[in-house]
Amino acid sequence: MTRRGFTVGEVLLALALLAAAGALAVTALTSLLADRSRLDARLEATEAATNALEEARARPWDELTPAWAAARPTPPALARWPGAKLTLKVEPEPDRPRVKRVTAAVTWDRPEMEPWPPVSMTTLLAARTTGGKP
């Protein structure tokens, strides 16, 4: 008499292999979703920093002050990311009296999670001249 089917040991081994494969798939999916979230946040941070630098470029030279930079709020697009903060700095460029360095940096204050690296952009803006005069 021949027997058909699987033994209990074979079935248990197959279930163990399926469980291990499922656990690996869930781990990979979780990692993928976390990376996607981080990349989305960095993209929005890059856009916010770019917009802040463009706004600085559009302002009159005399209004580009540290006080103006400190008064800028965090953009609404970044508000959806916990702990996101946009910081602007306006500094005179050493040895260049009519040039200012504007830096936009986005940082995340996430004490309960792995820290994300900041996004930072810098531009140099010179005083506009008309007819060769400042």
mmCIF file with all atom_site columns, C-alpha atoms in Angstrom:
data_model
loop_
_atom_site.group_PDB
_atom_site.id
_atom_site.type_symbol
_atom_site.label_atom_id
_atom_site.label_alt_id
_atom_site.label_comp_id
_atom_site.label_asym_id
_atom_site.label_entity_id
_atom_site.label_seq_id
_atom_site.pdbx_PDB_ins_code
_atom_site.Cartn_x
_atom_site.Cartn_y
_atom_site.Cartn_z
_atom_site.occupancy
_atom_site.B_iso_or_equiv
_atom_site.pdbx_formal_charge
_atom_site.auth_seq_id
_atom_site.auth_comp_id
_atom_site.auth_asym_id
_atom_site.auth_atom_id
_atom_site.pdbx_PDB_model_num
ATOM 1   C CA . MET A 1 1   ? 0.000  0.000   0.000   1.00 0.00 ? 1   MET A CA 1
ATOM 2   C CA . THR A 1 2   ? 1.362  3.404   -0.981  1.00 0.00 ? 2   THR A CA 1
ATOM 3   C CA . ARG A 1 3   ? 0.689  6.475   1.032   1.00 0.00 ? 3   ARG A CA 1
ATOM 4   C CA . ARG A 1 4   ? -0.104 9.827   -0.455  1.00 0.00 ? 4   ARG A CA 1
ATOM 5   C CA . GLY A 1 5   ? 0.234  13.287  1.043   1.00 0.00 ? 5   GLY A CA 1
ATOM 6   C CA . PHE A 1 6   ? 2.705  14.951  3.322   1.00 0.00 ? 6   PHE A CA 1
ATOM 7   C CA . THR A 1 7   ? 3.951  14.028  6.725   1.00 0.00 ? 7   THR A CA 1
ATOM 8   C CA . VAL A 1 8   ? 3.409  16.317  9.693   1.00 0.00 ? 8   VAL A CA 1
ATOM 9   C CA . GLY A 1 9   ? 7.112  17.178  9.676   1.00 0.00 ? 9   GLY A CA 1
ATOM 10  C CA . GLU A 1 10  ? 7.012  18.263  6.049   1.00 0.00 ? 10  GLU A CA 1
ATOM 11  C CA . VAL A 1 11  ? 3.960  20.440  6.655   1.00 0.00 ? 11  VAL A CA 1
ATOM 12  C CA . LEU A 1 12  ? 5.560  22.070  9.702   1.00 0.00 ? 12  LEU A CA 1
ATOM 13  C CA . LEU A 1 13  ? 8.766  22.729  7.777   1.00 0.00 ? 13  LEU A CA 1
ATOM 14  C CA . ALA A 1 14  ? 6.813  24.331  4.921   1.00 0.00 ? 14  ALA A CA 1
ATOM 15  C CA . LEU A 1 15  ? 4.878  26.534  7.378   1.00 0.00 ? 15  LEU A CA 1
ATOM 16  C CA . ALA A 1 16  ? 8.107  27.601  9.080   1.00 0.00 ? 16  ALA A CA 1
ATOM 17  C CA . LEU A 1 17  ? 9.641  28.567  5.735   1.00 0.00 ? 17  LEU A CA 1
ATOM 18  C CA . LEU A 1 18  ? 6.524  30.527  4.761   1.00 0.00 ? 18  LEU A CA 1
ATOM 19  C CA . ALA A 1 19  ? 6.524  32.332  8.114   1.00 0.00 ? 19  ALA A CA 1
ATOM 20  C CA . ALA A 1 20  ? 10.193 33.271  7.711   1.00 0.00 ? 20  ALA A CA 1
ATOM 21  C CA . ALA A 1 21  ? 9.587  34.545  4.178   1.00 0.00 ? 21  ALA A CA 1
ATOM 22  C CA . GLY A 1 22  ? 6.585  36.552  5.389   1.00 0.00 ? 22  GLY A CA 1
ATOM 23  C CA . ALA A 1 23  ? 8.604  38.094  8.215   1.00 0.00 ? 23  ALA A CA 1
ATOM 24  C CA . LEU A 1 24  ? 11.342 39.121  5.775   1.00 0.00 ? 24  LEU A CA 1
ATOM 25  C CA . ALA A 1 25  ? 8.777  40.654  3.432   1.00 0.00 ? 25  ALA A CA 1
ATOM 26  C CA . VAL A 1 26  ? 7.182  42.661  6.261   1.00 0.00 ? 26  VAL A CA 1
ATOM 27  C CA . THR A 1 27  ? 10.601 43.893  7.413   1.00 0.00 ? 27  THR A CA 1
ATOM 28  C CA . ALA A 1 28  ? 11.523 44.983  3.896   1.00 0.00 ? 28  ALA A CA 1
ATOM 29  C CA . LEU A 1 29  ? 8.180  46.744  3.418   1.00 0.00 ? 29  LEU A CA 1
ATOM 30  C CA . THR A 1 30  ? 8.499  48.576  6.737   1.00 0.00 ? 30  THR A CA 1
ATOM 31  C CA . SER A 1 31  ? 11.994 49.758  5.818   1.00 0.00 ? 31  SER A CA 1
ATOM 32  C CA . LEU A 1 32  ? 10.793 50.866  2.388   1.00 0.00 ? 32  LEU A CA 1
ATOM 33  C CA . LEU A 1 33  ? 7.947  52.918  3.867   1.00 0.00 ? 33  LEU A CA 1
ATOM 34  C CA . ALA A 1 34  ? 10.269 54.570  6.410   1.00 0.00 ? 34  ALA A CA 1
ATOM 35  C CA . ASP A 1 35  ? 12.724 55.520  3.652   1.00 0.00 ? 35  ASP A CA 1
ATOM 36  C CA . ARG A 1 36  ? 9.903  56.881  1.526   1.00 0.00 ? 36  ARG A CA 1
ATOM 37  C CA . SER A 1 37  ? 8.723  59.074  4.390   1.00 0.00 ? 37  SER A CA 1
ATOM 38  C CA . ARG A 1 38  ? 12.251 60.394  4.972   1.00 0.00 ? 38  ARG A CA 1
ATOM 39  C CA . LEU A 1 39  ? 12.730 61.151  1.271   1.00 0.00 ? 39  LEU A CA 1
ATOM 40  C CA . ASP A 1 40  ? 9.379  62.960  1.078   1.00 0.00 ? 40  ASP A CA 1
ATOM 41  C CA . ALA A 1 41  ? 10.372 65.096  4.068   1.00 0.00 ? 41  ALA A CA 1
ATOM 42  C CA . ARG A 1 42  ? 13.764 65.923  2.540   1.00 0.00 ? 42  ARG A CA 1
ATOM 43  C CA . LEU A 1 43  ? 12.141 66.857  -0.780  1.00 0.00 ? 43  LEU A CA 1
ATOM 44  C CA . GLU A 1 44  ? 9.731  69.253  0.935   1.00 0.00 ? 44  GLU A CA 1
ATOM 45  C CA . ALA A 1 45  ? 12.606 70.639  3.006   1.00 0.00 ? 45  ALA A CA 1
ATOM 46  C CA . THR A 1 46  ? 14.633 71.275  -0.150  1.00 0.00 ? 46  THR A CA 1
ATOM 47  C CA . GLU A 1 47  ? 11.679 73.059  -1.747  1.00 0.00 ? 47  GLU A CA 1
ATOM 48  C CA . ALA A 1 48  ? 11.112 75.172  1.387   1.00 0.00 ? 48  ALA A CA 1
ATOM 49  C CA . ALA A 1 49  ? 14.791 76.166  1.550   1.00 0.00 ? 49  ALA A CA 1
ATOM 50  C CA . THR A 1 50  ? 14.817 77.024  -2.160  1.00 0.00 ? 50  THR A CA 1
ATOM 51  C CA . ASN A 1 51  ? 11.677 79.145  -1.779  1.00 0.00 ? 51  ASN A CA 1
ATOM 52  C CA . ALA A 1 52  ? 13.190 80.980  1.203   1.00 0.00 ? 52  ALA A CA 1
ATOM 53  C CA . LEU A 1 53  ? 16.340 81.792  -0.783  1.00 0.00 ? 53  LEU A CA 1
ATOM 54  C CA . GLU A 1 54  ? 14.244 82.979  -3.730  1.00 0.00 ? 54  GLU A CA 1
ATOM 55  C CA . GLU A 1 55  ? 12.258 85.205  -1.382  1.00 0.00 ? 55  GLU A CA 1
ATOM 56  C CA . ALA A 1 56  ? 15.529 86.645  -0.054  1.00 0.00 ? 56  ALA A CA 1
ATOM 57  C CA . ARG A 1 57  ? 16.713 87.271  -3.602  1.00 0.00 ? 57  ARG A CA 1
ATOM 58  C CA . ALA A 1 58  ? 13.478 89.173  -4.361  1.00 0.00 ? 58  ALA A CA 1
ATOM 59  C CA . ARG A 1 59  ? 13.744 91.445  -1.301  1.00 0.00 ? 59  ARG A CA 1
ATOM 60  C CA . PRO A 1 60  ? 15.375 94.860  -1.416  1.00 0.00 ? 60  PRO A CA 1
ATOM 61  C CA . TRP A 1 61  ? 19.005 94.845  -0.265  1.00 0.00 ? 61  TRP A CA 1
ATOM 62  C CA . ASP A 1 62  ? 18.326 96.998  2.808   1.00 0.00 ? 62  ASP A CA 1
ATOM 63  C CA . GLU A 1 63  ? 15.653 94.583  4.060   1.00 0.00 ? 63  GLU A CA 1
ATOM 64  C CA . LEU A 1 64  ? 17.988 91.569  4.080   1.00 0.00 ? 64  LEU A CA 1
ATOM 65  C CA . THR A 1 65  ? 18.757 91.673  7.789   1.00 0.00 ? 65  THR A CA 1
ATOM 66  C CA . PRO A 1 66  ? 19.107 89.082  10.536  1.00 0.00 ? 66  PRO A CA 1
ATOM 67  C CA . ALA A 1 67  ? 15.831 90.421  11.981  1.00 0.00 ? 67  ALA A CA 1
ATOM 68  C CA . TRP A 1 68  ? 14.014 89.669  8.712   1.00 0.00 ? 68  TRP A CA 1
ATOM 69  C CA . ALA A 1 69  ? 15.482 86.166  8.688   1.00 0.00 ? 69  ALA A CA 1
ATOM 70  C CA . ALA A 1 70  ? 14.461 85.499  12.296  1.00 0.00 ? 70  ALA A CA 1
ATOM 71  C CA . ALA A 1 71  ? 10.894 86.676  11.659  1.00 0.00 ? 71  ALA A CA 1
ATOM 72  C CA . ARG A 1 72  ? 10.212 84.157  8.878   1.00 0.00 ? 72  ARG A CA 1
ATOM 73  C CA . PRO A 1 73  ? 7.849  81.411  10.030  1.00 0.00 ? 73  PRO A CA 1
ATOM 74  C CA . THR A 1 74  ? 8.165  77.754  9.118   1.00 0.00 ? 74  THR A CA 1
ATOM 75  C CA . PRO A 1 75  ? 6.242  77.194  5.854   1.00 0.00 ? 75  PRO A CA 1
ATOM 76  C CA . PRO A 1 76  ? 2.941  75.266  6.057   1.00 0.00 ? 76  PRO A CA 1
ATOM 77  C CA . ALA A 1 77  ? 4.340  72.491  3.838   1.00 0.00 ? 77  ALA A CA 1
ATOM 78  C CA . LEU A 1 78  ? 6.862  71.671  6.573   1.00 0.00 ? 78  LEU A CA 1
ATOM 79  C CA . ALA A 1 79  ? 4.318  71.903  9.385   1.00 0.00 ? 79  ALA A CA 1
ATOM 80  C CA . ARG A 1 80  ? 3.054  68.406  8.620   1.00 0.00 ? 80  ARG A CA 1
ATOM 81  C CA . TRP A 1 81  ? 6.462  66.935  9.525   1.00 0.00 ? 81  TRP A CA 1
ATOM 82  C CA . PRO A 1 82  ? 6.869  66.640  13.302  1.00 0.00 ? 82  PRO A CA 1
ATOM 83  C CA . GLY A 1 83  ? 9.665  68.817  14.601  1.00 0.00 ? 83  GLY A CA 1
ATOM 84  C CA . ALA A 1 84  ? 10.512 70.421  11.225  1.00 0.00 ? 84  ALA A CA 1
ATOM 85  C CA . LYS A 1 85  ? 11.959 73.912  11.506  1.00 0.00 ? 85  LYS A CA 1
ATOM 86  C CA . LEU A 1 86  ? 13.227 76.330  8.858   1.00 0.00 ? 86  LEU A CA 1
ATOM 87  C CA . THR A 1 87  ? 16.035 78.628  9.994   1.00 0.00 ? 87  THR A CA 1
ATOM 88  C CA . LEU A 1 88  ? 17.306 81.531  7.912   1.00 0.00 ? 88  LEU A CA 1
ATOM 89  C CA . LYS A 1 89  ? 20.561 83.375  8.565   1.00 0.00 ? 89  LYS A CA 1
ATOM 90  C CA . VAL A 1 90  ? 21.713 86.582  6.913   1.00 0.00 ? 90  VAL A CA 1
ATOM 91  C CA . GLU A 1 91  ? 25.380 87.411  7.466   1.00 0.00 ? 91  GLU A CA 1
ATOM 92  C CA . PRO A 1 92  ? 27.756 89.894  5.866   1.00 0.00 ? 92  PRO A CA 1
ATOM 93  C CA . GLU A 1 93  ? 30.397 88.233  3.749   1.00 0.00 ? 93  GLU A CA 1
ATOM 94  C CA . PRO A 1 94  ? 33.901 88.832  5.161   1.00 0.00 ? 94  PRO A CA 1
ATOM 95  C CA . ASP A 1 95  ? 36.059 91.130  3.005   1.00 0.00 ? 95  ASP A CA 1
ATOM 96  C CA . ARG A 1 96  ? 33.105 91.884  0.725   1.00 0.00 ? 96  ARG A CA 1
ATOM 97  C CA . PRO A 1 97  ? 31.144 94.852  2.096   1.00 0.00 ? 97  PRO A CA 1
ATOM 98  C CA . ARG A 1 98  ? 28.320 94.693  -0.463  1.00 0.00 ? 98  ARG A CA 1
ATOM 99  C CA . VAL A 1 99  ? 27.750 90.932  -0.323  1.00 0.00 ? 99  VAL A CA 1
ATOM 100 C CA . LYS A 1 100 ? 25.544 89.038  2.114   1.00 0.00 ? 100 LYS A CA 1
ATOM 101 C CA . ARG A 1 101 ? 25.474 85.300  2.735   1.00 0.00 ? 101 ARG A CA 1
ATOM 102 C CA . VAL A 1 102 ? 21.945 83.897  3.144   1.00 0.00 ? 102 VAL A CA 1
ATOM 103 C CA . THR A 1 103 ? 21.619 80.368  4.515   1.00 0.00 ? 103 THR A CA 1
ATOM 104 C CA . ALA A 1 104 ? 18.372 78.402  4.741   1.00 0.00 ? 104 ALA A CA 1
ATOM 105 C CA . ALA A 1 105 ? 18.461 75.242  6.844   1.00 0.00 ? 105 ALA A CA 1
ATOM 106 C CA . VAL A 1 106 ? 15.709 72.776  7.688   1.00 0.00 ? 106 VAL A CA 1
ATOM 107 C CA . THR A 1 107 ? 16.190 70.632  10.771  1.00 0.00 ? 107 THR A CA 1
ATOM 108 C CA . TRP A 1 108 ? 14.003 68.073  12.474  1.00 0.00 ? 108 TRP A CA 1
ATOM 109 C CA . ASP A 1 109 ? 13.688 67.817  16.247  1.00 0.00 ? 109 ASP A CA 1
ATOM 110 C CA . ARG A 1 110 ? 12.729 64.157  16.622  1.00 0.00 ? 110 ARG A CA 1
ATOM 111 C CA . PRO A 1 111 ? 13.923 62.989  20.048  1.00 0.00 ? 111 PRO A CA 1
ATOM 112 C CA . GLU A 1 112 ? 11.940 59.750  19.955  1.00 0.00 ? 112 GLU A CA 1
ATOM 113 C CA . MET A 1 113 ? 13.222 58.672  16.536  1.00 0.00 ? 113 MET A CA 1
ATOM 114 C CA . GLU A 1 114 ? 16.438 58.355  14.577  1.00 0.00 ? 114 GLU A CA 1
ATOM 115 C CA . PRO A 1 115 ? 17.625 61.876  13.662  1.00 0.00 ? 115 PRO A CA 1
ATOM 116 C CA . TRP A 1 116 ? 17.441 62.968  10.043  1.00 0.00 ? 116 TRP A CA 1
ATOM 117 C CA . PRO A 1 117 ? 20.325 64.984  8.586   1.00 0.00 ? 117 PRO A CA 1
ATOM 118 C CA . PRO A 1 118 ? 19.556 68.676  8.033   1.00 0.00 ? 118 PRO A CA 1
ATOM 119 C CA . VAL A 1 119 ? 18.928 70.204  4.619   1.00 0.00 ? 119 VAL A CA 1
ATOM 120 C CA . SER A 1 120 ? 20.972 73.361  4.100   1.00 0.00 ? 120 SER A CA 1
ATOM 121 C CA . MET A 1 121 ? 21.357 75.759  1.168   1.00 0.00 ? 121 MET A CA 1
ATOM 122 C CA . THR A 1 122 ? 23.422 78.932  0.912   1.00 0.00 ? 122 THR A CA 1
ATOM 123 C CA . THR A 1 123 ? 23.563 81.763  -1.582  1.00 0.00 ? 123 THR A CA 1
ATOM 124 C CA . LEU A 1 124 ? 25.520 84.978  -1.861  1.00 0.00 ? 124 LEU A CA 1
ATOM 125 C CA . LEU A 1 125 ? 23.591 88.136  -2.704  1.00 0.00 ? 125 LEU A CA 1
ATOM 126 C CA . ALA A 1 126 ? 25.277 91.342  -3.829  1.00 0.00 ? 126 ALA A CA 1
ATOM 127 C CA . ALA A 1 127 ? 23.870 94.838  -3.623  1.00 0.00 ? 127 ALA A CA 1
ATOM 128 C CA . ARG A 1 128 ? 22.025 95.728  -6.793  1.00 0.00 ? 128 ARG A CA 1
ATOM 129 C CA . THR A 1 129 ? 23.535 98.544  -8.770  1.00 0.00 ? 129 THR A CA 1
ATOM 130 C CA . THR A 1 130 ? 22.020 100.897 -11.294 1.00 0.00 ? 130 THR A CA 1
ATOM 131 C CA . GLY A 1 131 ? 24.378 102.563 -13.703 1.00 0.00 ? 131 GLY A CA 1
ATOM 132 C CA . GLY A 1 132 ? 27.372 101.354 -11.723 1.00 0.00 ? 132 GLY A CA 1
ATOM 133 C CA . LYS A 1 133 ? 26.231 102.987 -8.459  1.00 0.00 ? 133 LYS A CA 1
ATOM 134 C CA . PRO A 1 134 ? 25.047 101.029 -5.380  1.00 0.00 ? 134 PRO A CA 1
#
